[in-house]
Coordinates of C-alpha atoms and ligand atoms in Angstrom, one line a residue:
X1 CA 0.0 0.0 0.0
X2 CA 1.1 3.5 -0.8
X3 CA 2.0 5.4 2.1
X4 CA 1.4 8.9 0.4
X5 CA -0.4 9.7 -2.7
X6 CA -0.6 13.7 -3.9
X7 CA -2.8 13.7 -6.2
X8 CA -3.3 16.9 -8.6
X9 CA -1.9 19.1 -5.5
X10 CA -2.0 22.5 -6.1
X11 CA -0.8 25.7 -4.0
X12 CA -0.5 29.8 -5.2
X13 CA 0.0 32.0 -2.5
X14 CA -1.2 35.7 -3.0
X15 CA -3.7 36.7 -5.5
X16 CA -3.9 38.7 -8.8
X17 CA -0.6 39.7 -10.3
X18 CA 1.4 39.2 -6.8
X19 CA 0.4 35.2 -6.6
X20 CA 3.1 32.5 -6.8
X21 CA 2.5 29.2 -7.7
X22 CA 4.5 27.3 -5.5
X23 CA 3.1 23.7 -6.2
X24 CA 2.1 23.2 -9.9
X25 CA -0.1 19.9 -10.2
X26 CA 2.3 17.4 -8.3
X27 CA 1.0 13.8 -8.8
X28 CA 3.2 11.0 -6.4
X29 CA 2.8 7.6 -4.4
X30 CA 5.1 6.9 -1.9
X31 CA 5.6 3.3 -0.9
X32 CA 5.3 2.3 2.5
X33 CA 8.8 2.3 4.3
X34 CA 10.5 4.0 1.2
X35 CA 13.3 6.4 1.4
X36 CA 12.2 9.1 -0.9
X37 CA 13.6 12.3 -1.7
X38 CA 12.0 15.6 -3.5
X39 CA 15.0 16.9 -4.7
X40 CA 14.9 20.8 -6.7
X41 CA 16.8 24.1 -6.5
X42 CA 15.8 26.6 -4.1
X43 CA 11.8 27.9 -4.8
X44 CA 10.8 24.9 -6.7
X45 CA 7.9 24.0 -4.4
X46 CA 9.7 21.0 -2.3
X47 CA 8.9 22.7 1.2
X48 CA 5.5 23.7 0.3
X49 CA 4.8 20.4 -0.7
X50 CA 6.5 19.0 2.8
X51 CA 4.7 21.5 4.5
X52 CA 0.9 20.6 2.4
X53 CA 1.7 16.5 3.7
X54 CA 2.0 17.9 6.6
X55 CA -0.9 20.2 7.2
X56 CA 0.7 23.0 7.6
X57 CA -0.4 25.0 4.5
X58 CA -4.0 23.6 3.1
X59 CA -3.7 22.9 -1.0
X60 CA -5.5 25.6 -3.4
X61 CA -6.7 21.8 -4.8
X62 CA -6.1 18.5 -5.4
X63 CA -5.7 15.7 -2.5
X64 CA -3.8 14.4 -0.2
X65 CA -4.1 10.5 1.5
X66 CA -2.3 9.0 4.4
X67 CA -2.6 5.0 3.5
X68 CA -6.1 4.8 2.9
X69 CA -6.8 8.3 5.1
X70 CA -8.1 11.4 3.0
X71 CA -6.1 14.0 5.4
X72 CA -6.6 16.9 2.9
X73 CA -8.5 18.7 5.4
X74 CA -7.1 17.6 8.5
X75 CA -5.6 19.8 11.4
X76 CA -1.4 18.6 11.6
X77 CA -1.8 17.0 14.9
X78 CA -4.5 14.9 13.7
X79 CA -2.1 13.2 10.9
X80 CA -0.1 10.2 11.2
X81 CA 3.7 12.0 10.7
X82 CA 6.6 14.3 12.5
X83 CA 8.3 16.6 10.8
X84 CA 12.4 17.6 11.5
X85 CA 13.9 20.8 10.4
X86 CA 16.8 21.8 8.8
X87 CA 17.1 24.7 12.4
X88 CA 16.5 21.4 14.9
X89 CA 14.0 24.1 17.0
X90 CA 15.3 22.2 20.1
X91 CA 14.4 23.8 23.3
X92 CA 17.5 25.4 24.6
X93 CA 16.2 25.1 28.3
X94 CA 15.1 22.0 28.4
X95 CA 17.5 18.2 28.8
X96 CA 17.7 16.4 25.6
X97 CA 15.8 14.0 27.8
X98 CA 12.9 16.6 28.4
X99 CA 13.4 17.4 24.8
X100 CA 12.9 14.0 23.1
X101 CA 10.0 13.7 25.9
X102 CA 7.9 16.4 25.0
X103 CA 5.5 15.3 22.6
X104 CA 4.5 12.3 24.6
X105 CA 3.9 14.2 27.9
X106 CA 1.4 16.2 25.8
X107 CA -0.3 13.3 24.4
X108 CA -0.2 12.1 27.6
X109 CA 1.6 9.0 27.5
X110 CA 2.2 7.3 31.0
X111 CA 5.7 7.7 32.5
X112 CA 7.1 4.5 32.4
X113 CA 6.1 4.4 28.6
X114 CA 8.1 7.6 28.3
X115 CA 11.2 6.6 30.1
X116 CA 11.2 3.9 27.7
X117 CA 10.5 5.2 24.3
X118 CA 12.4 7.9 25.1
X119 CA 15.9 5.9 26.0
X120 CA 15.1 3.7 23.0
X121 CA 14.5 6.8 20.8
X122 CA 18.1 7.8 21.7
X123 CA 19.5 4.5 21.6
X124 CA 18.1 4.4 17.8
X125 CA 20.1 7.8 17.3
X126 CA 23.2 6.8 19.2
X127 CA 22.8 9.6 21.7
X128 CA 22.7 7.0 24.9
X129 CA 23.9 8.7 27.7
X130 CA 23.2 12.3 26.6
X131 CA 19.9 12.3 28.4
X132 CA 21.5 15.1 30.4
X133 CA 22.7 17.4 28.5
X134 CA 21.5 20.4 27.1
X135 CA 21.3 21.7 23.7
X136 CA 23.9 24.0 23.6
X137 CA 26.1 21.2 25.2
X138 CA 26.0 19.3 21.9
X139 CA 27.5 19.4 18.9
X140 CA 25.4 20.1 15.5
X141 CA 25.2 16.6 14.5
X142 CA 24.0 16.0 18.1
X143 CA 21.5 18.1 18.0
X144 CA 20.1 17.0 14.9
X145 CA 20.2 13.5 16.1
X146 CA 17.9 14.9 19.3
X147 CA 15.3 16.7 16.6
X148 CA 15.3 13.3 15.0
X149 CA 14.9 11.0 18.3
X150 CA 12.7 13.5 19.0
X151 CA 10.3 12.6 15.6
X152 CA 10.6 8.9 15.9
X153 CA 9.6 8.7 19.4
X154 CA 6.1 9.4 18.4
X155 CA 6.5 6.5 15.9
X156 CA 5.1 8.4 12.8
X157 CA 3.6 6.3 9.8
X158 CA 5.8 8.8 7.9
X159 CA 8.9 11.4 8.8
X160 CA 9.0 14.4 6.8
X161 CA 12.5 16.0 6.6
X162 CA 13.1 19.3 5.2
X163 CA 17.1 19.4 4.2
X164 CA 17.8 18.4 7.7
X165 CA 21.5 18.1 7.2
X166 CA 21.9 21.7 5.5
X167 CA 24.0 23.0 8.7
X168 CA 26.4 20.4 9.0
X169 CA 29.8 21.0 7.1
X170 CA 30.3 18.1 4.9
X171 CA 32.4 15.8 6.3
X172 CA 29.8 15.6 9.2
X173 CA 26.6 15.4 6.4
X174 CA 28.3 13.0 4.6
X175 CA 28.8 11.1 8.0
X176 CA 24.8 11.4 8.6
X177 CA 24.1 10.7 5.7
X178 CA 25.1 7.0 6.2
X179 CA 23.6 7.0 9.9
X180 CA 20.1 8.7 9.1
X181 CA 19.9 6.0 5.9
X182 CA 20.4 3.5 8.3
X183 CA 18.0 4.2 10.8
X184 CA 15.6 4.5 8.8
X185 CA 16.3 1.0 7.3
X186 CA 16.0 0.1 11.1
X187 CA 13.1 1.6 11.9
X188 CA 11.2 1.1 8.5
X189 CA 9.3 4.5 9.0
X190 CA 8.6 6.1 5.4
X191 CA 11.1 9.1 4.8
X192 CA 10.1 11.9 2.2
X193 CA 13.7 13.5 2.5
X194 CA 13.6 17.6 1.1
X195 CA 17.1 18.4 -0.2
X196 CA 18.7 20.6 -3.1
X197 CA 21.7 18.3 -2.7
X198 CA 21.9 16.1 -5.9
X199 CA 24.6 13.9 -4.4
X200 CA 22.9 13.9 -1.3
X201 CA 19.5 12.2 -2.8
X202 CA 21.4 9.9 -4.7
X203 CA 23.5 8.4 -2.0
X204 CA 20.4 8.4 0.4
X205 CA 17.0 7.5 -1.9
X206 CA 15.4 4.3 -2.6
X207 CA 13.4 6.9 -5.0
X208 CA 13.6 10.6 -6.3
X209 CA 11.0 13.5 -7.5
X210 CA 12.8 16.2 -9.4
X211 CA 11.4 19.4 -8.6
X212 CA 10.9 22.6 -11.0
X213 CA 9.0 25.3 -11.2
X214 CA 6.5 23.7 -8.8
X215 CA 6.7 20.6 -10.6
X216 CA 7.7 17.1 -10.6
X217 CA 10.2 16.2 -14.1
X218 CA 10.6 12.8 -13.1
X219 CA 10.2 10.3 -10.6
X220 CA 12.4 7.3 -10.6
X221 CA 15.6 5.4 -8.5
X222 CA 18.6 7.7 -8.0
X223 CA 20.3 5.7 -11.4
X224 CA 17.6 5.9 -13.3
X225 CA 17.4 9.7 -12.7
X226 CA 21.2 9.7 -13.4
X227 CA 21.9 7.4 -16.6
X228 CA 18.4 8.1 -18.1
X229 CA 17.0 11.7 -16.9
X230 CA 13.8 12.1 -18.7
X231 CA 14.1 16.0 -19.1
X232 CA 17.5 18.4 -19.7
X233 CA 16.4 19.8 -16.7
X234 CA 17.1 17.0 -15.0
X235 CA 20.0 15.9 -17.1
X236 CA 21.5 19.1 -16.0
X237 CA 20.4 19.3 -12.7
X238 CA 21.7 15.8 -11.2
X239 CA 25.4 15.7 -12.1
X240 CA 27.1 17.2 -14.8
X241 CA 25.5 16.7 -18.5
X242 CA 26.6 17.6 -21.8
X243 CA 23.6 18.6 -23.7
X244 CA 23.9 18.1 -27.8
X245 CA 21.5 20.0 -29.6
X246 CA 19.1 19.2 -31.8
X247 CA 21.4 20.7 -35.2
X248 CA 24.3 19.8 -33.5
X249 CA 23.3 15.9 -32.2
X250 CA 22.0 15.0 -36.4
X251 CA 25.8 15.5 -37.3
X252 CA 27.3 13.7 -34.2
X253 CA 25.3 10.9 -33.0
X254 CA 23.1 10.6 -36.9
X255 CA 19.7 12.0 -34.9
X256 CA 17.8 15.5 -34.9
X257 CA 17.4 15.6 -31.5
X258 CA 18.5 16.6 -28.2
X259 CA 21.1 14.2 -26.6
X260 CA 22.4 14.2 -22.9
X261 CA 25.9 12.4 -22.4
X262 CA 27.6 12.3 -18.8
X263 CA 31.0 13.5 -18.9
X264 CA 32.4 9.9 -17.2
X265 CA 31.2 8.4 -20.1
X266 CA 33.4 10.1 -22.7
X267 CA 36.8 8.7 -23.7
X268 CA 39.6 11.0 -25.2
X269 CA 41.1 9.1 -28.0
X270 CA 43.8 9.3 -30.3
X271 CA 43.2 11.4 -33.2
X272 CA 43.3 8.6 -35.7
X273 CA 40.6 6.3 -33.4
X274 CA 38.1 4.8 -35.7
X275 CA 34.5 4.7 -34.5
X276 CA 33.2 1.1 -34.2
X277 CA 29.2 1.0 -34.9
X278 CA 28.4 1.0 -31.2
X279 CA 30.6 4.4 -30.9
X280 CA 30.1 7.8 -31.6
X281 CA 33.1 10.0 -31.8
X282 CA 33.6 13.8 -32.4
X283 CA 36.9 15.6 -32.9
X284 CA 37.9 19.3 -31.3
X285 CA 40.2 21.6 -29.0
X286 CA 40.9 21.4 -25.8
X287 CA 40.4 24.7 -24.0
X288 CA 41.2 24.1 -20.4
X289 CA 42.0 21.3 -17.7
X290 CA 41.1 21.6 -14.2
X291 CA 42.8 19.6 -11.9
X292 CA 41.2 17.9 -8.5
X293 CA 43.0 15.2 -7.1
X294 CA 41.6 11.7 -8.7
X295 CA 40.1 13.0 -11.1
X296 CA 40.5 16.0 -13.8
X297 CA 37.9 17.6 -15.8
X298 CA 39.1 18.6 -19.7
X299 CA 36.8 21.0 -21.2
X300 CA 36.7 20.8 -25.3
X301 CA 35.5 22.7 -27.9
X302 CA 34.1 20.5 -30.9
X303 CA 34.5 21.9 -34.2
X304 CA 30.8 21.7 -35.1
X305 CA 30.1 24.1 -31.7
X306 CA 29.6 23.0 -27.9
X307 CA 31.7 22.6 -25.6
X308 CA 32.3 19.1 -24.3
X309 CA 33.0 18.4 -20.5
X310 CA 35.2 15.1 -20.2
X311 CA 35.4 13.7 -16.4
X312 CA 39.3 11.9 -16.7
X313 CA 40.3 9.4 -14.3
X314 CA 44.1 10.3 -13.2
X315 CA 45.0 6.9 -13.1
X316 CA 47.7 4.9 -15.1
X317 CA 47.7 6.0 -18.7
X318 CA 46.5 3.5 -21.4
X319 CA 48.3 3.2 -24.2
X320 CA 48.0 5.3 -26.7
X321 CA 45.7 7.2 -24.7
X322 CA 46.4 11.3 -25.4
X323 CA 47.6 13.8 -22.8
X324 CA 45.2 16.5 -22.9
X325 CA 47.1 20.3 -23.1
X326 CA 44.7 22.9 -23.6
X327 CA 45.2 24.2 -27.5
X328 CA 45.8 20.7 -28.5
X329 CA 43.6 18.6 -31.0
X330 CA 41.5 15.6 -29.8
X331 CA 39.2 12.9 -30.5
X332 CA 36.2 12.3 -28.4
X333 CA 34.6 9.0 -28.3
X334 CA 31.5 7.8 -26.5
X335 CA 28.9 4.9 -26.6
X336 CA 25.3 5.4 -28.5
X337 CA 24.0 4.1 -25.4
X338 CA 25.5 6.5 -23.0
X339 CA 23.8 9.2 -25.5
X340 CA 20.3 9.7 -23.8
X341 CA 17.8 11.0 -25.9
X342 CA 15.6 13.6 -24.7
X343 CA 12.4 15.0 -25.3
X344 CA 12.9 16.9 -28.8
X345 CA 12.0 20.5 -28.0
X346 CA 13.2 20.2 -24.7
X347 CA 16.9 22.2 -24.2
X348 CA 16.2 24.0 -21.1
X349 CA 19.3 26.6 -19.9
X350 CA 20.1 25.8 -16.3
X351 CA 21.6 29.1 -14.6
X352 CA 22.3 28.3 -11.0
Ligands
ADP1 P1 11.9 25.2 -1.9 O1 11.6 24.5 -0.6 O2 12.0 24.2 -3.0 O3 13.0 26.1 -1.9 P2 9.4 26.6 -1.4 O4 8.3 25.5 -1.3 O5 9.9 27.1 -0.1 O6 10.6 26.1 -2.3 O7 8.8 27.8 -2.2 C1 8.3 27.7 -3.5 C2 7.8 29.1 -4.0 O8 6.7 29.5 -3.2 C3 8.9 30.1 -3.8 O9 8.7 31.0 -4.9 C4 8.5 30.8 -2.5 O10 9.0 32.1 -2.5 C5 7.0 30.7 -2.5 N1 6.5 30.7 -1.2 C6 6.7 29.7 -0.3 N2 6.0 30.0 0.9 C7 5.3 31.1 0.7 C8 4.5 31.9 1.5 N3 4.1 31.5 2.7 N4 4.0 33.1 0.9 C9 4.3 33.4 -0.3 N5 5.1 32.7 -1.1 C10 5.7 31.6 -0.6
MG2 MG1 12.8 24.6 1.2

């Protein structure tokens, strides 16, 4: 059973000329116990929609169900999920104890009960033994670790997460990345994870919607969305893409329309390297080389045009293989199949 389904969810804040429309017609199901991420840059909708699951903000139309619940109407409290926030909104006075405790001494939950979920909610986030302390004793993943004990002790159907990991410095978010995947796995609560991190939904996801503009461009498993993204939006959105237009792809690849190719995928070749028939090759200039560690990133102009990103492994060099040097000539060769076609009239300029 699908633990979420939005269905034709609309919101526009404001009227007349002033209105936004922040959630454009979103359609989803979310499986039960999935890991799923709505993943967009900042103002495509993703924390409206968050905030519309979670009764917060009530939709201009369309619908929202819990399982089998309608809960379009329904006040927050009276829907089956938690929400954790990028700011944790810990109280600073209170024990992380008192903290994690809170919503079950409003509900009312006996105290025995409460001692117990509570030390089991904080077991689940490895903070045992910090019942103690207060917030501003703690470090930032700490605290985010209380805000999300603090969720699961109510034992939600579903945890709604809006780019709770946007404060940590990476090493940290990378860290609880890992841990928050796996307690989830643990706890087999459904996640609907908000980030604008493209790494971060596809190391975390079991699924991810690609937000724009208040809209969904696809919906699919984090390598689905990376080896075949339905839209140049997303193509250029989620990693790095080289976008062929339509002119340009009919003399390249032998098809008018617009190809995506990820820059891991293209070999530089000696300038005499024949194309077999599962190959497509292109020749140009290199213009520049940036360096970064494992890896180096060759940027090349092709003589019909574009410029071609090529991701280089710095790793032993193959034989025959050419040493890029900007001004010099090369051959570029990829696989038709690493040449996804996209929707014809779709070459959509990302600006971030
Ligand atoms: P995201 O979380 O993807 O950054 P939001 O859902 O916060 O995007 O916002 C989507 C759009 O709706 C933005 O243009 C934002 O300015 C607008 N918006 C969000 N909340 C409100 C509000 N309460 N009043 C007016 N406009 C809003
Ligand atoms: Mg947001």
């Amino acid at each position: 059973m699908s633990a979420i389904t939005l269905s034709g969810l609309r919101k526009t804040f404001g009227s007349g000329k002033d209105s936004v429309r922040a959630v454009d017609g979103v359609d989803l199901e979310i499986a039960d116990g999935e890991f799923f991420s709505l993943l967009g840059p900042s103002g495509s909708g993703k924390t409206t929609v968050l905030r519309l699951i979670a009764g917060f903000e009530l939709p201009t139309s369309g619908r929202i169900r819990l399982g089998d619940q309608d809960v379009t109407k329904l006040a927050p409290f009276r829907r089956d999920v938690n929400t954790v926030f990028q700011d944790y909104a810990l109280f600073p006075h209170l024990r992380v104890f008192d903290n994690v405790a809170y919503g079950l001494r409003v509900k009312g939950v006996a105290k025995a009960e409460t001692v117990a979920r509570v030390n089991e909610a904080l077991e689940t986030v490895r903070l045992t033994g910090f019942g103690d302390r207060r917030p501003a004793q703690l470090s930032g993943g700490q605290r985010q670790r209380v805000a999300l004990a603090r969720a699961l002790v109510n034992r939600p159907r579903v945890l709604l997460l809006d780019e709770p990991l946007g404060a940590l410095d990476l090493k940290l978010r990378e860290q609880m990345q890992v841990e928050l995947k796996a307690i989830q796995a643990q706890v087999g609560i459904t996640f609907v994870f908000v980030t604008h991190d493209q790494a971060e939904a596809l190391t975390m996801s079991d699924r991810v919607a690609v937000f724009n503009g208040g809209r969904v461009e696809q919906v699919d498993t984090p390598s689905a969305i990376y080896e075949r993204p339905a839209t140049s939006f997303v193509a250029g959105f989620v990693g790095t893409s080289n976008l062929l237009p339509s002119e340009i792809a009919g003399g390249i690849v032998g098809q008018k329309a617009t190809f995506s190719v990820r820059p891991e995928k293209i070999r530089l070749v000696a300038a005499d390297h024949e194309a077999d028939v599962e190959e497509v090759v292109a020749d140009g200039v290199v213009e520049e080389i940036s360096y970064a560690g494992s890896t180096s990133r060759v940027s090349v102009v092709l003589s019909s045009g574009p410029t071609m990103t090529v991701l280089r492994q710095n790793g032993p060099v193959l034989d025959g293989e050419p040493t890029p040097v900007p001004g010099s000539r090369v051959r570029l060769a990829w696989g038709r199949r690493h040449a996804v076609r996209l929707p014809v009239d779709d070459f959509t300029k990302i600006d971030d």
